[in-house]
Amino acid sequence: QVQLVESGGGLVQAGGSLRLSCAASGLTFSWYAMGWFRQAPGKEREFVAGINRSGLKTYYSDSVKGRFTISRDNAKNTVYLQMDSLKPEDTAVYYCAADLNESGSPRDTDTYDYRGQGTQVTVSS
């Protein structure tokens, strides 16, 4: 049974930082590209960041580029999202997702085979 479990969310002031983690189990982690998405109340889910299987290629939305960093540790079956210079508009539930064999666009939510339950990030002004 595949499980993706996010952690690290919370309440932070604007300008602050958080580091999200997503621990994967029940799959061969190194076979999967990974992504982070977010969904704010009343808005559609949007792509945040993606990373290929080796960790050598990363992708970011324009809204987070230069502020967020995605990384992975295949030995620990974990993908991370370091979020710096947080803004109130970053407030959302953040989800990680897994895509077997880099099957499609990392920016497309339909590409991914599995998704976690999410972790809430709230940025106060």
Tab-separated table of N, CA and C in Angstrom:
chain	number	residue	atom	x	y	z
A	1	GLN	N	0.846	-1.194	0.000
A	1	GLN	CA	0.000	0.000	0.000
A	1	GLN	C	0.885	1.248	0.000
A	2	VAL	N	0.669	2.079	-0.995
A	2	VAL	CA	1.477	3.295	-1.119
A	2	VAL	C	0.959	4.357	-0.155
A	3	GLN	N	1.888	4.975	0.548
A	3	GLN	CA	1.530	6.087	1.427
A	3	GLN	C	2.511	7.228	1.217
A	4	LEU	N	1.953	8.426	1.121
A	4	LEU	CA	2.744	9.653	1.104
A	4	LEU	C	2.255	10.490	2.278
A	5	VAL	N	3.147	10.799	3.203
A	5	VAL	CA	2.759	11.500	4.419
A	5	VAL	C	3.554	12.797	4.532
A	6	GLU	N	2.820	13.897	4.446
A	6	GLU	CA	3.444	15.217	4.543
A	6	GLU	C	3.536	15.657	5.998
A	7	SER	N	4.539	16.453	6.291
A	7	SER	CA	4.691	17.042	7.622
A	7	SER	C	5.459	18.352	7.492
A	8	GLY	N	5.446	19.133	8.566
A	8	GLY	CA	6.214	20.370	8.587
A	8	GLY	C	5.420	21.639	8.392
A	9	GLY	N	4.122	21.493	8.116
A	9	GLY	CA	3.310	22.680	7.957
A	9	GLY	C	3.086	23.385	9.283
A	10	GLY	N	2.470	24.570	9.203
A	10	GLY	CA	2.199	25.321	10.424
A	10	GLY	C	1.901	26.767	10.122
A	11	LEU	N	1.941	27.557	11.189
A	11	LEU	CA	1.671	28.990	11.097
A	11	LEU	C	3.000	29.741	11.192
A	12	VAL	N	3.212	30.653	10.258
A	12	VAL	CA	4.458	31.424	10.231
A	12	VAL	C	4.142	32.842	9.790
A	13	GLN	N	4.947	33.779	10.237
A	13	GLN	CA	4.764	35.168	9.814
A	13	GLN	C	5.345	35.378	8.415
A	14	ALA	N	4.817	36.365	7.735
A	14	ALA	CA	5.354	36.722	6.422
A	14	ALA	C	6.848	36.995	6.530
A	15	GLY	N	7.582	36.493	5.552
A	15	GLY	CA	9.034	36.608	5.562
A	15	GLY	C	9.742	35.440	6.201
A	16	GLY	N	8.987	34.600	6.869
A	16	GLY	CA	9.567	33.448	7.549
A	16	GLY	C	9.767	32.261	6.634
A	17	SER	N	10.176	31.146	7.249
A	17	SER	CA	10.500	29.937	6.498
A	17	SER	C	9.836	28.718	7.121
A	18	LEU	N	9.583	27.734	6.288
A	18	LEU	CA	9.132	26.417	6.722
A	18	LEU	C	9.784	25.383	5.813
A	19	ARG	N	9.967	24.181	6.347
A	19	ARG	CA	10.461	23.076	5.540
A	19	ARG	C	9.452	21.943	5.613
A	20	LEU	N	8.871	21.619	4.484
A	20	LEU	CA	7.936	20.507	4.403
A	20	LEU	C	8.685	19.237	4.043
A	21	SER	N	8.207	18.130	4.582
A	21	SER	CA	8.736	16.813	4.240
A	21	SER	C	7.602	15.932	3.760
A	22	CYS	N	7.926	14.997	2.907
A	22	CYS	CA	6.956	14.006	2.449
A	22	CYS	C	7.652	12.656	2.471
A	23	ALA	N	7.217	11.808	3.378
A	23	ALA	CA	7.802	10.478	3.515
A	23	ALA	C	6.965	9.474	2.732
A	24	ALA	N	7.622	8.721	1.870
A	24	ALA	CA	6.943	7.750	1.023
A	24	ALA	C	7.201	6.333	1.503
A	25	SER	N	6.188	5.490	1.403
A	25	SER	CA	6.335	4.072	1.720
A	25	SER	C	5.465	3.259	0.782
A	26	GLY	N	5.811	1.965	0.653
A	26	GLY	CA	5.026	1.093	-0.196
A	26	GLY	C	5.344	1.202	-1.673
A	27	LEU	N	6.411	1.896	-2.007
A	27	LEU	CA	6.821	2.022	-3.399
A	27	LEU	C	8.343	2.097	-3.484
A	28	THR	N	8.867	1.892	-4.692
A	28	THR	CA	10.301	2.042	-4.916
A	28	THR	C	10.537	3.511	-5.233
A	29	PHE	N	10.935	4.250	-4.241
A	29	PHE	CA	10.925	5.717	-4.303
A	29	PHE	C	11.746	6.241	-5.473
A	30	SER	N	12.874	5.636	-5.738
A	30	SER	CA	13.766	6.146	-6.783
A	30	SER	C	13.185	5.987	-8.180
A	31	TRP	N	12.095	5.251	-8.334
A	31	TRP	CA	11.434	5.105	-9.629
A	31	TRP	C	10.475	6.266	-9.917
A	32	TYR	N	10.224	7.098	-8.930
A	32	TYR	CA	9.170	8.101	-9.015
A	32	TYR	C	9.724	9.522	-9.048
A	33	ALA	N	9.265	10.298	-10.027
A	33	ALA	CA	9.408	11.738	-9.920
A	33	ALA	C	8.429	12.215	-8.851
A	34	MET	N	8.769	13.323	-8.212
A	34	MET	CA	7.933	13.821	-7.123
A	34	MET	C	7.550	15.271	-7.368
A	35	GLY	N	6.417	15.642	-6.844
A	35	GLY	CA	5.966	17.014	-7.001
A	35	GLY	C	5.282	17.514	-5.750
A	36	TRP	N	5.238	18.819	-5.651
A	36	TRP	CA	4.459	19.489	-4.605
A	36	TRP	C	3.398	20.356	-5.282
A	37	PHE	N	2.191	20.262	-4.777
A	37	PHE	CA	1.076	21.078	-5.224
A	37	PHE	C	0.482	21.762	-4.004
A	38	ARG	N	-0.344	22.764	-4.247
A	38	ARG	CA	-1.042	23.417	-3.150
A	38	ARG	C	-2.438	23.827	-3.598
A	39	GLN	N	-3.296	23.948	-2.607
A	39	GLN	CA	-4.667	24.375	-2.876
A	39	GLN	C	-5.131	25.291	-1.766
A	40	ALA	N	-5.482	26.505	-2.142
A	40	ALA	CA	-6.014	27.486	-1.207
A	40	ALA	C	-7.539	27.418	-1.244
A	41	PRO	N	-8.198	27.861	-0.187
A	41	PRO	CA	-9.664	27.817	-0.162
A	41	PRO	C	-10.268	28.550	-1.358
A	42	GLY	N	-11.186	27.893	-2.035
A	42	GLY	CA	-11.872	28.503	-3.161
A	42	GLY	C	-11.070	28.567	-4.441
A	43	LYS	N	-9.888	27.968	-4.434
A	43	LYS	CA	-9.029	28.002	-5.618
A	43	LYS	C	-8.721	26.583	-6.085
A	44	GLU	N	-8.309	26.482	-7.331
A	44	GLU	CA	-7.912	25.181	-7.871
A	44	GLU	C	-6.532	24.795	-7.349
A	45	ARG	N	-6.281	23.483	-7.362
A	45	ARG	CA	-4.969	22.999	-6.993
A	45	ARG	C	-3.955	23.488	-8.016
A	46	GLU	N	-2.796	23.931	-7.552
A	46	GLU	CA	-1.790	24.450	-8.473
A	46	GLU	C	-0.427	23.815	-8.206
A	47	PHE	N	0.321	23.689	-9.267
A	47	PHE	CA	1.677	23.157	-9.199
A	47	PHE	C	2.577	24.132	-8.452
A	48	VAL	N	3.448	23.582	-7.611
A	48	VAL	CA	4.417	24.397	-6.886
A	48	VAL	C	5.838	24.069	-7.346
A	49	ALA	N	6.200	22.777	-7.255
A	49	ALA	CA	7.575	22.380	-7.592
A	49	ALA	C	7.598	20.895	-7.936
A	50	GLY	N	8.574	20.511	-8.750
A	50	GLY	CA	8.742	19.113	-9.113
A	50	GLY	C	10.218	18.760	-9.182
A	51	ILE	N	10.495	17.462	-9.057
A	51	ILE	CA	11.880	16.990	-9.099
A	51	ILE	C	11.901	15.631	-9.772
A	52	ASN	N	12.892	15.395	-10.614
A	52	ASN	CA	12.921	14.117	-11.318
A	52	ASN	C	13.465	13.014	-10.398
A	53	ARG	N	13.568	11.816	-10.947
A	53	ARG	CA	13.899	10.661	-10.112
A	53	ARG	C	15.280	10.757	-9.497
A	54	SER	N	16.234	11.305	-10.241
A	54	SER	CA	17.605	11.390	-9.744
A	54	SER	C	17.832	12.604	-8.845
A	55	GLY	N	16.920	13.569	-8.942
A	55	GLY	CA	17.103	14.806	-8.188
A	55	GLY	C	17.887	15.868	-8.928
A	56	LEU	N	18.298	15.561	-10.165
A	56	LEU	CA	19.150	16.489	-10.901
A	56	LEU	C	18.356	17.561	-11.655
A	57	LYS	N	17.060	17.317	-11.845
A	57	LYS	CA	16.225	18.307	-12.533
A	57	LYS	C	15.110	18.755	-11.608
A	58	THR	N	14.930	20.056	-11.522
A	58	THR	CA	13.867	20.614	-10.702
A	58	THR	C	13.052	21.608	-11.511
A	59	TYR	N	11.828	21.798	-11.086
A	59	TYR	CA	10.885	22.660	-11.790
A	59	TYR	C	10.117	23.465	-10.743
A	60	TYR	N	9.803	24.708	-11.085
A	60	TYR	CA	9.098	25.577	-10.143
A	60	TYR	C	8.050	26.401	-10.873
A	61	SER	N	6.998	26.723	-10.158
A	61	SER	CA	6.056	27.699	-10.679
A	61	SER	C	6.691	29.080	-10.573
A	62	ASP	N	6.226	29.979	-11.394
A	62	ASP	CA	6.776	31.341	-11.377
A	62	ASP	C	6.543	32.009	-10.028
A	63	SER	N	5.465	31.647	-9.363
A	63	SER	CA	5.112	32.315	-8.111
A	63	SER	C	6.038	31.963	-6.958
A	64	VAL	N	6.774	30.850	-7.060
A	64	VAL	CA	7.646	30.439	-5.954
A	64	VAL	C	9.112	30.393	-6.346
A	65	LYS	N	9.404	30.551	-7.616
A	65	LYS	CA	10.787	30.450	-8.086
A	65	LYS	C	11.659	31.464	-7.371
A	66	GLY	N	12.794	31.011	-6.871
A	66	GLY	CA	13.700	31.880	-6.134
A	66	GLY	C	13.430	31.928	-4.645
A	67	ARG	N	12.279	31.410	-4.221
A	67	ARG	CA	11.939	31.395	-2.795
A	67	ARG	C	11.841	29.978	-2.228
A	68	PHE	N	11.405	29.043	-3.049
A	68	PHE	CA	11.217	27.658	-2.620
A	68	PHE	C	12.283	26.774	-3.277
A	69	THR	N	12.659	25.708	-2.564
A	69	THR	CA	13.615	24.745	-3.098
A	69	THR	C	13.120	23.332	-2.832
A	70	ILE	N	13.008	22.553	-3.890
A	70	ILE	CA	12.629	21.147	-3.748
A	70	ILE	C	13.891	20.292	-3.782
A	71	SER	N	13.893	19.254	-2.968
A	71	SER	CA	15.023	18.321	-2.956
A	71	SER	C	14.509	16.954	-2.542
A	72	ARG	N	15.343	15.937	-2.702
A	72	ARG	CA	14.930	14.588	-2.313
A	72	ARG	C	16.117	13.824	-1.781
A	73	ASP	N	15.802	12.861	-0.933
A	73	ASP	CA	16.804	11.939	-0.412
A	73	ASP	C	16.281	10.534	-0.695
A	74	ASN	N	16.797	9.912	-1.726
A	74	ASN	CA	16.290	8.593	-2.118
A	74	ASN	C	16.613	7.518	-1.079
A	75	ALA	N	17.654	7.725	-0.304
A	75	ALA	CA	17.976	6.762	0.753
A	75	ALA	C	16.957	6.810	1.893
A	76	LYS	N	16.311	7.960	2.050
A	76	LYS	CA	15.322	8.128	3.124
A	76	LYS	C	13.889	8.117	2.602
A	77	ASN	N	13.724	7.900	1.288
A	77	ASN	CA	12.383	7.884	0.691
A	77	ASN	C	11.604	9.154	1.019
A	78	THR	N	12.270	10.288	0.938
A	78	THR	CA	11.663	11.537	1.363
A	78	THR	C	11.955	12.654	0.360
A	79	VAL	N	10.944	13.468	0.123
A	79	VAL	CA	11.110	14.677	-0.673
A	79	VAL	C	10.809	15.875	0.228
A	80	TYR	N	11.530	16.955	-0.006
A	80	TYR	CA	11.427	18.133	0.840
A	80	TYR	C	11.021	19.358	0.018
A	81	LEU	N	10.426	20.318	0.709
A	81	LEU	CA	10.162	21.618	0.109
A	81	LEU	C	10.581	22.673	1.128
A	82	GLN	N	11.706	23.323	0.859
A	82	GLN	CA	12.162	24.425	1.694
A	82	GLN	C	11.498	25.696	1.195
A	83	MET	N	10.770	26.355	2.077
A	83	MET	CA	10.013	27.543	1.701
A	83	MET	C	10.559	28.737	2.480
A	84	ASP	N	11.132	29.677	1.778
A	84	ASP	CA	11.689	30.895	2.377
A	84	ASP	C	10.919	32.113	1.886
A	85	SER	N	11.100	33.223	2.588
A	85	SER	CA	10.444	34.483	2.213
A	85	SER	C	8.952	34.274	1.974
A	86	LEU	N	8.320	33.593	2.894
A	86	LEU	CA	6.903	33.256	2.727
A	86	LEU	C	6.032	34.494	2.700
A	87	LYS	N	4.973	34.399	1.905
A	87	LYS	CA	4.005	35.488	1.740
A	87	LYS	C	2.626	34.988	2.147
A	88	PRO	N	1.736	35.887	2.534
A	88	PRO	CA	0.366	35.455	2.875
A	88	PRO	C	-0.302	34.673	1.740
A	89	GLU	N	0.009	34.995	0.505
A	89	GLU	CA	-0.592	34.282	-0.625
A	89	GLU	C	-0.064	32.861	-0.797
A	90	ASP	N	0.930	32.484	-0.010
A	90	ASP	CA	1.397	31.090	-0.003
A	90	ASP	C	0.528	30.213	0.897
A	91	THR	N	-0.397	30.805	1.616
A	91	THR	CA	-1.280	30.049	2.495
A	91	THR	C	-2.112	29.054	1.689
A	92	ALA	N	-2.025	27.787	2.068
A	92	ALA	CA	-2.720	26.722	1.339
A	92	ALA	C	-2.459	25.398	2.047
A	93	VAL	N	-3.175	24.368	1.592
A	93	VAL	CA	-2.811	22.998	1.932
A	93	VAL	C	-1.818	22.523	0.875
A	94	TYR	N	-0.702	22.000	1.338
A	94	TYR	CA	0.363	21.545	0.442
A	94	TYR	C	0.360	20.019	0.383
A	95	TYR	N	0.402	19.508	-0.841
A	95	TYR	CA	0.370	18.068	-1.080
A	95	TYR	C	1.635	17.642	-1.826
A	96	CYS	N	2.131	16.461	-1.490
A	96	CYS	CA	3.158	15.881	-2.337
A	96	CYS	C	2.496	14.807	-3.211
A	97	ALA	N	3.150	14.511	-4.322
A	97	ALA	CA	2.611	13.551	-5.273
A	97	ALA	C	3.748	12.793	-5.927
A	98	ALA	N	3.447	11.568	-6.375
A	98	ALA	CA	4.461	10.686	-6.952
A	98	ALA	C	4.050	10.248	-8.352
A	99	ASP	N	4.989	10.323	-9.271
A	99	ASP	CA	4.766	10.009	-10.686
A	99	ASP	C	5.739	8.917	-11.112
A	100	LEU	N	5.193	7.737	-11.420
A	100	LEU	CA	6.035	6.606	-11.806
A	100	LEU	C	6.704	6.850	-13.141
A	101	ASN	N	8.015	6.723	-13.164
A	101	ASN	CA	8.794	6.754	-14.401
A	101	ASN	C	8.708	8.074	-15.170
A	102	GLU	N	8.431	9.172	-14.452
A	102	GLU	CA	8.405	10.497	-15.103
A	102	GLU	C	7.534	10.441	-16.355
A	103	SER	N	6.305	10.043	-16.165
A	103	SER	CA	5.433	9.695	-17.280
A	103	SER	C	4.857	10.874	-18.037
A	104	GLY	N	4.907	12.073	-17.452
A	104	GLY	CA	4.301	13.219	-18.126
A	104	GLY	C	4.872	14.515	-17.608
A	105	SER	N	4.152	15.598	-17.885
A	105	SER	CA	4.621	16.909	-17.436
A	105	SER	C	4.611	16.989	-15.914
A	106	PRO	N	5.697	17.415	-15.303
A	106	PRO	CA	5.709	17.521	-13.844
A	106	PRO	C	4.768	18.606	-13.320
A	107	ARG	N	4.306	19.489	-14.194
A	107	ARG	CA	3.435	20.594	-13.771
A	107	ARG	C	1.960	20.218	-13.804
A	108	ASP	N	1.651	19.054	-14.337
A	108	ASP	CA	0.272	18.631	-14.526
A	108	ASP	C	-0.132	17.667	-13.423
A	109	THR	N	-1.143	18.025	-12.651
A	109	THR	CA	-1.556	17.170	-11.543
A	109	THR	C	-2.001	15.794	-12.019
A	110	ASP	N	-2.513	15.684	-13.234
A	110	ASP	CA	-2.978	14.400	-13.764
A	110	ASP	C	-1.828	13.444	-14.059
A	111	THR	N	-0.603	13.957	-14.107
A	111	THR	CA	0.568	13.119	-14.356
A	111	THR	C	0.821	12.153	-13.218
A	112	TYR	N	0.431	12.536	-12.018
A	112	TYR	CA	0.866	11.838	-10.815
A	112	TYR	C	-0.054	10.670	-10.463
A	113	ASP	N	0.573	9.609	-9.950
A	113	ASP	CA	-0.153	8.385	-9.631
A	113	ASP	C	-0.657	8.355	-8.189
A	114	TYR	N	0.049	9.009	-7.299
A	114	TYR	CA	-0.314	8.994	-5.883
A	114	TYR	C	-0.172	10.397	-5.300
A	115	ARG	N	-0.970	10.662	-4.288
A	115	ARG	CA	-0.944	11.957	-3.625
A	115	ARG	C	-1.158	11.763	-2.138
A	116	GLY	N	-0.503	12.607	-1.342
A	116	GLY	CA	-0.693	12.545	0.100
A	116	GLY	C	-1.928	13.296	0.549
A	117	GLN	N	-2.125	13.327	1.870
A	117	GLN	CA	-3.313	13.969	2.440
A	117	GLN	C	-3.140	15.462	2.625
A	118	GLY	N	-1.919	15.916	2.624
A	118	GLY	CA	-1.675	17.349	2.698
A	118	GLY	C	-1.310	17.843	4.083
A	119	THR	N	-0.665	19.000	4.111
A	119	THR	CA	-0.318	19.677	5.350
A	119	THR	C	-0.613	21.167	5.183
A	120	GLN	N	-1.207	21.751	6.211
A	120	GLN	CA	-1.644	23.151	6.127
A	120	GLN	C	-0.466	24.088	6.382
A	121	VAL	N	-0.339	25.069	5.510
A	121	VAL	CA	0.622	26.154	5.695
A	121	VAL	C	-0.152	27.456	5.750
A	122	THR	N	0.029	28.209	6.824
A	122	THR	CA	-0.650	29.482	6.989
A	122	THR	C	0.393	30.562	7.235
A	123	VAL	N	0.361	31.595	6.400
A	123	VAL	CA	1.315	32.694	6.511
A	123	VAL	C	0.544	33.943	6.907
A	124	SER	N	0.871	34.490	8.056
A	124	SER	CA	0.184	35.681	8.539
A	124	SER	C	0.935	36.939	8.097
A	125	SER	N	0.159	37.997	7.895
A	125	SER	CA	0.768	39.263	7.435
A	125	SER	C	1.189	40.131	8.600
